CSV table of C-alpha atoms in Angstrom, one decimal:
chain,number,residue,atom,x,y,z
L,1,MET,CA,0.0,0.0,0.0
L,2,LYS,CA,1.3,3.5,-0.8
L,3,LYS,CA,2.0,6.0,1.9
L,4,ASN,CA,-0.3,8.6,0.5
L,5,THR,CA,-3.2,6.1,0.3
L,6,MET,CA,-2.6,5.0,3.9
L,7,LYS,CA,-2.4,8.6,5.1
L,8,SER,CA,-5.8,9.4,3.5
L,9,ILE,CA,-7.4,6.3,5.0
L,10,SER,CA,-6.0,7.0,8.4
L,11,TYR,CA,-7.3,10.6,8.4
L,12,ILE,CA,-10.7,9.7,7.1
L,13,TYR,CA,-11.1,6.8,9.5
L,14,ASN,CA,-10.1,8.8,12.6
L,15,ILE,CA,-12.4,11.7,11.7
L,16,LEU,CA,-15.3,9.4,11.1
L,17,VAL,CA,-14.8,7.4,14.4
L,18,PHE,CA,-14.2,10.4,16.6
L,19,GLY,CA,-17.0,12.4,15.0
L,20,SER,CA,-19.5,9.6,15.3
L,21,PHE,CA,-18.4,9.1,19.0
L,22,PHE,CA,-19.1,12.7,19.8
L,23,ILE,CA,-22.4,12.7,17.9
L,24,TRP,CA,-23.4,9.5,19.8
L,25,GLY,CA,-22.3,10.9,23.1
L,26,PHE,CA,-24.3,14.1,22.5
L,27,SER,CA,-27.4,12.2,21.6
L,28,VAL,CA,-27.4,9.8,24.6
L,29,GLN,CA,-26.6,12.4,27.3
L,30,SER,CA,-29.0,12.9,30.1
L,31,GLU,CA,-30.7,16.2,30.9
L,32,GLU,CA,-27.7,17.1,33.2
L,33,GLY,CA,-25.3,16.5,30.3
L,34,LEU,CA,-23.9,13.2,31.7
L,35,VAL,CA,-23.4,9.9,29.9
L,36,TYR,CA,-23.7,6.9,32.2
L,37,PRO,CA,-21.2,4.2,31.0
L,38,ALA,CA,-23.0,1.4,32.9
L,39,GLU,CA,-26.0,1.8,30.5
L,40,HIS,CA,-23.9,1.8,27.3
L,41,LYS,CA,-21.2,-0.8,27.9
L,42,PHE,CA,-21.5,-2.5,24.6
L,43,LEU,CA,-21.4,0.6,22.5
L,44,LEU,CA,-18.5,2.1,24.5
L,45,THR,CA,-16.5,-1.2,24.0
L,46,ILE,CA,-17.1,-1.0,20.3
L,47,PHE,CA,-15.9,2.6,20.2
L,48,LEU,CA,-12.8,1.7,22.2
L,49,ILE,CA,-11.9,-1.0,19.7
L,50,LEU,CA,-12.5,1.4,16.8
L,51,MET,CA,-10.4,4.0,18.5
L,52,PHE,CA,-7.6,1.5,19.1
L,53,ILE,CA,-7.6,0.7,15.4
L,54,GLY,CA,-7.4,4.4,14.7
L,55,MET,CA,-4.4,4.6,17.0
L,56,VAL,CA,-2.7,1.8,15.1
L,57,LEU,CA,-3.4,3.6,11.8
L,58,ALA,CA,-2.0,6.8,13.2
L,59,GLY,CA,1.1,5.0,14.5
L,60,VAL,CA,1.6,3.3,11.1
L,61,ASN,CA,1.2,6.7,9.4
L,62,LEU,CA,3.8,8.3,11.8
L,63,SER,CA,6.3,5.5,11.5
L,64,SER,CA,6.1,5.5,7.7
L,65,VAL,CA,7.4,9.1,7.6
L,66,LYS,CA,11.0,8.0,8.3
L,67,GLU,CA,10.8,4.9,6.1
L,68,LYS,CA,12.4,5.1,2.7
L,69,GLY,CA,10.4,4.2,-0.3
L,70,ASP,CA,6.7,4.7,-1.2
L,71,ALA,CA,5.4,1.5,0.2
L,72,ILE,CA,4.4,0.6,3.8
L,73,THR,CA,6.2,-2.5,5.0
L,74,ARG,CA,5.5,-5.1,7.6
L,75,LYS,CA,8.0,-3.4,9.9
L,76,THR,CA,6.0,-0.2,9.7
L,77,TRP,CA,2.8,-2.1,10.7
L,78,ILE,CA,4.5,-3.7,13.7
L,79,THR,CA,5.9,-0.3,14.8
L,80,GLY,CA,2.4,1.2,14.6
L,81,ILE,CA,0.9,-1.5,16.7
L,82,ILE,CA,3.7,-1.2,19.3
L,83,MET,CA,3.2,2.6,19.4
L,84,ALA,CA,-0.6,2.1,20.1
L,85,PHE,CA,0.1,-0.4,22.9
L,86,ILE,CA,2.7,1.9,24.5
L,87,PHE,CA,0.3,4.8,24.4
L,88,ILE,CA,-2.4,2.7,26.0
L,89,ILE,CA,0.0,1.3,28.7
L,90,PHE,CA,1.2,4.9,29.4
L,91,LYS,CA,-2.4,6.2,29.9
L,92,VAL,CA,-3.3,3.3,32.1
L,93,VAL,CA,-0.2,3.6,34.3
L,94,SER,CA,-0.7,7.4,34.6
L,95,SER,CA,-4.3,7.1,35.6
L,96,VAL,CA,-3.7,4.5,38.4
L,97,LYS,CA,-2.7,6.3,41.6
């Protein structure tokens, strides 16, 4: 896959996922402006999985910048997946106190 194609796919995917998450959150909020996670566990899990895929795509896009050539290699995909996992681990560790 070419880098420009992957870049376009990554941007469009992330815009659609985050945009649909905010639209969904706005539509299910209560009168006080709160969203209760216990009532929407399944949809929140789906959004978390979709956002993880978006992080992998963003990581692949970022790691392909320093790669020579016009194609995205297997090494670039592995680097993108590792970057997403490191980000998630960092956020989990920083939130546990």
